[in-house]
Amino acid sequence: MFPIHFSSHFLWRFFFVVSVVLEGIGHGLADGWFDAHATFYGANQSPSTLGGACGYDNTVHAGFGVNTAAVSGALFRQGEACGACYLVMCNYWLDPKWCLRRATVTITATNFCPSNNNGGWCDPPRQHFDMSMPAFLRMARQGNEGIVPVLYKRISCKRRGGVHFTLKGQSNFNMVMISNVGGSGDVRAAWIRGSRTGTWVAMHRNWGANWQSSVDLRSQNLSFKLTLVDGKTLEFYNVVPSTWSFGQTFASENQFT
């Protein structure tokens, strides 16, 4: 007989799955997990300002709190990932010095971590989370200013209240920032309808969580229809009154689950 050799990567993954199954630490951690790495940024900034490439002016006002992350291009999907939720666990089995054992944090993707084309952690095809400092310290020890290995999985977003619609633009150029989206959290398609137009008008992603149309809808009640990446669709009727003006945010009563 010949001896069988296992790589260290295989062994830690094997023991990770076994420990999860045997100890039952919840959230279905034995399935659907992927390898990635994480860092943190914005240590000298208010965590609520890390809305960046998704266009969230304030992540707290947008409904996401301060547990947010800029994600690499492999995860960002040209802005489609804005608002998506992830459960992230620092991989204690690979880095027991800096990882907190079995500590997890739920984060929302609110920004883009660009590649530097020089072997950086956010270069394709790497999957990377550049977290806010509060989120990072939920799973890693303070004092580590480097990079840690993590495991992550997509989870459903749990939001308070309904979906938010922030009206931007001018004249007949309507740009709507969509935030506080539950369910999968990431919007694939959006439509807008004025009370006098009577038909749904498809909107196009301008950038991040900002969607645009070129129909003059001033002085009309506004309704919206959204389809998420997971295929779920909801309609939000008369969320915005006819007296609206650019710069205002309106919260609907409906929410994805």
GROMACS .gro file of C-alpha atoms in nm:
model
  257
    1MET     CA    1   0.000   0.000   0.000
    2PHE     CA    2   0.107   0.354  -0.066
    3PRO     CA    3   0.075   0.634   0.192
    4ILE     CA    4  -0.192   0.895   0.119
    5HIS     CA    5  -0.092   1.259   0.154
    6PHE     CA    6  -0.337   1.546   0.199
    7SER     CA    7  -0.261   1.912   0.143
    8SER     CA    8  -0.295   2.154   0.435
    9HIS     CA    9  -0.575   2.333   0.243
   10PHE     CA   10  -0.771   2.008   0.216
   11LEU     CA   11  -0.721   1.927   0.583
   12TRP     CA   12  -0.837   2.265   0.720
   13ARG     CA   13  -1.139   2.260   0.490
   14PHE     CA   14  -1.223   1.905   0.600
   15PHE     CA   15  -1.198   1.986   0.970
   16PHE     CA   16  -1.392   2.310   0.918
   17VAL     CA   17  -1.687   2.125   0.767
   18VAL     CA   18  -1.674   1.849   1.030
   19SER     CA   19  -1.659   2.097   1.318
   20VAL     CA   20  -1.954   2.292   1.178
   21VAL     CA   21  -2.167   1.982   1.132
   22LEU     CA   22  -2.084   1.839   1.473
   23GLU     CA   23  -2.104   2.157   1.675
   24GLY     CA   24  -2.407   2.304   1.494
   25ILE     CA   25  -2.303   2.664   1.514
   26GLY     CA   26  -2.592   2.765   1.289
   27HIS     CA   27  -2.654   2.960   0.968
   28GLY     CA   28  -2.587   2.653   0.751
   29LEU     CA   29  -2.213   2.713   0.773
   30ALA     CA   30  -2.125   2.374   0.624
   31ASP     CA   31  -2.264   2.472   0.285
   32GLY     CA   32  -2.212   2.749   0.034
   33TRP     CA   33  -1.894   2.898   0.178
   34PHE     CA   34  -1.615   3.039  -0.039
   35ASP     CA   35  -1.256   3.142   0.024
   36ALA     CA   36  -1.154   3.507   0.015
   37HIS     CA   37  -0.939   3.759   0.201
   38ALA     CA   38  -1.021   4.074   0.391
   39THR     CA   39  -0.859   4.400   0.493
   40PHE     CA   40  -1.003   4.722   0.635
   41TYR     CA   41  -1.000   5.083   0.520
   42GLY     CA   42  -1.124   5.421   0.628
   43ALA     CA   43  -0.977   5.400   0.979
   44ASN     CA   44  -0.964   5.780   0.994
   45GLN     CA   45  -1.309   5.828   0.837
   46SER     CA   46  -1.658   5.798   0.972
   47PRO     CA   47  -1.773   5.444   0.877
   48SER     CA   48  -2.101   5.593   0.754
   49THR     CA   49  -1.920   5.770   0.466
   50LEU     CA   50  -1.793   5.455   0.295
   51GLY     CA   51  -2.066   5.444   0.028
   52GLY     CA   52  -1.823   5.521  -0.254
   53ALA     CA   53  -1.881   5.356  -0.588
   54CYS     CA   54  -2.238   5.257  -0.500
   55GLY     CA   55  -2.335   5.620  -0.447
   56TYR     CA   56  -2.467   5.588  -0.093
   57ASP     CA   57  -2.414   5.931   0.061
   58ASN     CA   58  -2.445   5.791   0.411
   59THR     CA   59  -2.457   5.416   0.477
   60VAL     CA   60  -2.650   5.465   0.801
   61HIS     CA   61  -2.918   5.676   0.633
   62ALA     CA   62  -2.927   5.422   0.350
   63GLY     CA   63  -3.022   5.154   0.603
   64PHE     CA   64  -2.697   4.958   0.607
   65GLY     CA   65  -2.533   5.075   0.930
   66VAL     CA   66  -2.153   5.074   0.954
   67ASN     CA   67  -2.082   4.706   0.880
   68THR     CA   68  -2.000   4.758   0.513
   69ALA     CA   69  -1.729   4.667   0.266
   70ALA     CA   70  -1.576   4.760  -0.065
   71VAL     CA   71  -1.564   4.441  -0.274
   72SER     CA   72  -1.332   4.339  -0.555
   73GLY     CA   73  -1.443   4.336  -0.918
   74ALA     CA   74  -1.515   3.963  -0.908
   75LEU     CA   75  -1.787   4.038  -0.653
   76PHE     CA   76  -1.888   4.393  -0.753
   77ARG     CA   77  -2.026   4.291  -1.093
   78GLN     CA   78  -2.011   4.647  -1.232
   79GLY     CA   79  -2.229   4.780  -0.952
   80GLU     CA   80  -2.492   4.508  -0.948
   81ALA     CA   81  -2.367   4.388  -0.607
   82CYS     CA   82  -2.447   4.719  -0.437
   83GLY     CA   83  -2.666   4.640  -0.137
   84ALA     CA   84  -2.591   4.266  -0.135
   85CYS     CA   85  -2.530   4.099   0.202
   86TYR     CA   86  -2.257   3.856   0.299
   87LEU     CA   87  -2.182   3.657   0.610
   88VAL     CA   88  -1.805   3.669   0.659
   89MET     CA   89  -1.597   3.459   0.896
   90CYS     CA   90  -1.228   3.511   0.965
   91ASN     CA   91  -1.058   3.179   0.892
   92TYR     CA   92  -0.921   3.086   1.233
   93TRP     CA   93  -0.794   2.755   1.098
   94LEU     CA   94  -0.553   2.937   0.866
   95ASP     CA   95  -0.470   3.235   1.087
   96PRO     CA   96  -0.530   3.164   1.458
   97LYS     CA   97  -0.308   3.459   1.557
   98TRP     CA   98  -0.533   3.729   1.414
   99CYS     CA   99  -0.871   3.564   1.360
  100LEU     CA  100  -1.134   3.547   1.632
  101ARG     CA  101  -1.256   3.189   1.661
  102ARG     CA  102  -1.600   3.136   1.506
  103ALA     CA  103  -1.665   3.511   1.494
  104THR     CA  104  -1.880   3.622   1.201
  105VAL     CA  105  -2.002   3.957   1.073
  106THR     CA  106  -2.281   4.040   0.830
  107ILE     CA  107  -2.172   4.310   0.587
  108THR     CA  108  -2.333   4.499   0.301
  109ALA     CA  109  -2.146   4.574  -0.023
  110THR     CA  110  -2.140   4.954  -0.056
  111ASN     CA  111  -1.819   5.027  -0.246
  112PHE     CA  112  -1.574   4.898  -0.506
  113CYS     CA  113  -1.218   4.789  -0.433
  114PRO     CA  114  -1.026   4.861  -0.756
  115SER     CA  115  -0.747   4.646  -0.892
  116ASN     CA  116  -0.397   4.790  -0.911
  117ASN     CA  117  -0.285   4.556  -1.192
  118ASN     CA  118   0.021   4.461  -0.990
  119GLY     CA  119  -0.086   4.150  -0.806
  120GLY     CA  120  -0.308   4.338  -0.561
  121TRP     CA  121  -0.567   4.162  -0.349
  122CYS     CA  122  -0.854   4.320  -0.544
  123ASP     CA  123  -0.714   4.219  -0.883
  124PRO     CA  124  -0.924   3.972  -1.089
  125PRO     CA  125  -1.013   3.698  -1.026
  126ARG     CA  126  -0.959   3.742  -0.652
  127GLN     CA  127  -1.257   3.774  -0.421
  128HIS     CA  128  -1.179   4.032  -0.156
  129PHE     CA  129  -1.355   4.238   0.111
  130ASP     CA  130  -1.204   4.573   0.210
  131MET     CA  131  -1.417   4.630   0.518
  132SER     CA  132  -1.502   4.922   0.738
  133MET     CA  133  -1.294   4.907   1.054
  134PRO     CA  134  -1.594   4.826   1.283
  135ALA     CA  135  -1.689   4.531   1.062
  136PHE     CA  136  -1.332   4.400   1.039
  137LEU     CA  137  -1.286   4.407   1.418
  138ARG     CA  138  -1.599   4.197   1.465
  139MET     CA  139  -1.405   3.897   1.337
  140ALA     CA  140  -1.032   3.984   1.366
  141ARG     CA  141  -0.813   4.097   1.653
  142GLN     CA  142  -0.719   4.460   1.692
  143GLY     CA  143  -0.357   4.532   1.613
  144ASN     CA  144  -0.357   4.352   1.279
  145GLU     CA  145  -0.336   4.610   1.002
  146GLY     CA  146  -0.270   4.354   0.733
  147ILE     CA  147  -0.478   4.094   0.558
  148VAL     CA  148  -0.664   3.791   0.691
  149PRO     CA  149  -0.809   3.484   0.519
  150VAL     CA  150  -1.187   3.461   0.538
  151LEU     CA  151  -1.478   3.242   0.441
  152TYR     CA  152  -1.793   3.403   0.311
  153LYS     CA  153  -2.140   3.322   0.183
  154ARG     CA  154  -2.430   3.521   0.037
  155ILE     CA  155  -2.720   3.564   0.277
  156SER     CA  156  -3.057   3.735   0.270
  157CYS     CA  157  -3.054   4.099   0.380
  158LYS     CA  158  -3.267   4.185   0.683
  159ARG     CA  159  -3.369   4.553   0.667
  160ARG     CA  160  -3.576   4.774   0.892
  161GLY     CA  161  -3.872   4.936   0.721
  162GLY     CA  162  -3.932   4.953   0.349
  163VAL     CA  163  -3.715   5.019   0.045
  164HIS     CA  164  -3.585   5.377   0.016
  165PHE     CA  165  -3.595   5.589  -0.301
  166THR     CA  166  -3.381   5.906  -0.315
  167LEU     CA  167  -3.463   6.141  -0.603
  168LYS     CA  168  -3.171   6.304  -0.781
  169GLY     CA  169  -3.122   6.470  -1.118
  170GLN     CA  170  -3.283   6.776  -1.273
  171SER     CA  171  -3.560   6.869  -1.515
  172ASN     CA  172  -3.654   6.560  -1.719
  173PHE     CA  173  -3.343   6.367  -1.612
  174ASN     CA  174  -3.446   6.145  -1.323
  175MET     CA  175  -3.187   5.960  -1.121
  176VAL     CA  176  -3.306   5.749  -0.830
  177MET     CA  177  -3.082   5.599  -0.565
  178ILE     CA  178  -3.236   5.277  -0.436
  179SER     CA  179  -3.134   5.164  -0.089
  180ASN     CA  180  -3.238   4.962   0.218
  181VAL     CA  181  -3.334   4.670  -0.005
  182GLY     CA  182  -3.404   4.341   0.171
  183GLY     CA  183  -3.395   3.989   0.028
  184SER     CA  184  -3.094   3.936  -0.196
  185GLY     CA  185  -3.036   4.313  -0.171
  186ASP     CA  186  -2.893   4.356  -0.520
  187VAL     CA  187  -3.120   4.513  -0.783
  188ARG     CA  188  -3.108   4.372  -1.137
  189ALA     CA  189  -3.382   4.583  -1.301
  190ALA     CA  190  -3.591   4.889  -1.212
  191TRP     CA  191  -3.893   5.068  -1.359
  192ILE     CA  192  -4.062   5.398  -1.276
  193ARG     CA  193  -4.418   5.516  -1.343
  194GLY     CA  194  -4.582   5.854  -1.308
  195SER     CA  195  -4.945   5.891  -1.209
  196ARG     CA  196  -5.022   6.060  -1.542
  197THR     CA  197  -4.803   5.848  -1.769
  198GLY     CA  198  -4.971   5.525  -1.660
  199THR     CA  199  -4.705   5.289  -1.802
  200TRP     CA  200  -4.389   5.142  -1.655
  201VAL     CA  201  -4.074   5.301  -1.795
  202ALA     CA  202  -3.756   5.094  -1.774
  203MET     CA  203  -3.470   5.260  -1.591
  204HIS     CA  204  -3.102   5.201  -1.658
  205ARG     CA  205  -2.821   5.169  -1.407
  206ASN     CA  206  -2.623   5.494  -1.418
  207TRP     CA  207  -2.369   5.382  -1.161
  208GLY     CA  208  -2.382   5.176  -0.844
  209ALA     CA  209  -2.726   5.199  -0.683
  210ASN     CA  210  -2.831   5.496  -0.901
  211TRP     CA  211  -3.087   5.433  -1.175
  212GLN     CA  212  -3.190   5.682  -1.443
  213SER     CA  213  -3.466   5.764  -1.688
  214SER     CA  214  -3.524   6.058  -1.923
  215VAL     CA  215  -3.899   6.096  -1.885
  216ASP     CA  216  -4.035   6.418  -1.735
  217LEU     CA  217  -4.226   6.302  -1.427
  218ARG     CA  218  -4.240   6.626  -1.233
  219SER     CA  219  -4.562   6.702  -1.040
  220GLN     CA  220  -4.670   6.337  -1.056
  221ASN     CA  221  -4.702   6.065  -0.796
  222LEU     CA  222  -4.424   5.813  -0.856
  223SER     CA  223  -4.436   5.435  -0.837
  224PHE     CA  224  -4.150   5.189  -0.877
  225LYS     CA  225  -4.103   4.826  -0.971
  226LEU     CA  226  -3.785   4.636  -0.882
  227THR     CA  227  -3.649   4.296  -0.974
  228LEU     CA  228  -3.365   4.156  -0.768
  229VAL     CA  229  -3.084   3.931  -0.884
  230ASP     CA  230  -3.264   3.632  -0.732
  231GLY     CA  231  -3.562   3.703  -0.960
  232LYS     CA  232  -3.805   3.837  -0.699
  233THR     CA  233  -4.013   4.137  -0.811
  234LEU     CA  234  -4.210   4.390  -0.607
  235GLU     CA  235  -4.415   4.693  -0.705
  236PHE     CA  236  -4.417   5.007  -0.491
  237TYR     CA  237  -4.724   5.216  -0.570
  238ASN     CA  238  -4.741   5.592  -0.510
  239VAL     CA  239  -4.436   5.595  -0.286
  240VAL     CA  240  -4.357   5.952  -0.389
  241PRO     CA  241  -4.625   6.227  -0.374
  242SER     CA  242  -4.670   6.476  -0.657
  243THR     CA  243  -4.515   6.751  -0.443
  244TRP     CA  244  -4.173   6.585  -0.447
  245SER     CA  245  -3.852   6.767  -0.529
  246PHE     CA  246  -3.501   6.653  -0.614
  247GLY     CA  247  -3.291   6.563  -0.312
  248GLN     CA  248  -3.574   6.406  -0.112
  249THR     CA  249  -3.583   6.046   0.012
  250PHE     CA  250  -3.904   5.846   0.043
  251ALA     CA  251  -3.952   5.517   0.224
  252SER     CA  252  -4.200   5.261   0.095
  253GLU     CA  253  -4.410   5.030   0.308
  254ASN     CA  254  -4.310   4.722   0.107
  255GLN     CA  255  -3.995   4.520   0.152
  256PHE     CA  256  -3.831   4.210   0.004
  257THR     CA  257  -3.790   3.910   0.230
   0.00000   0.00000   0.00000
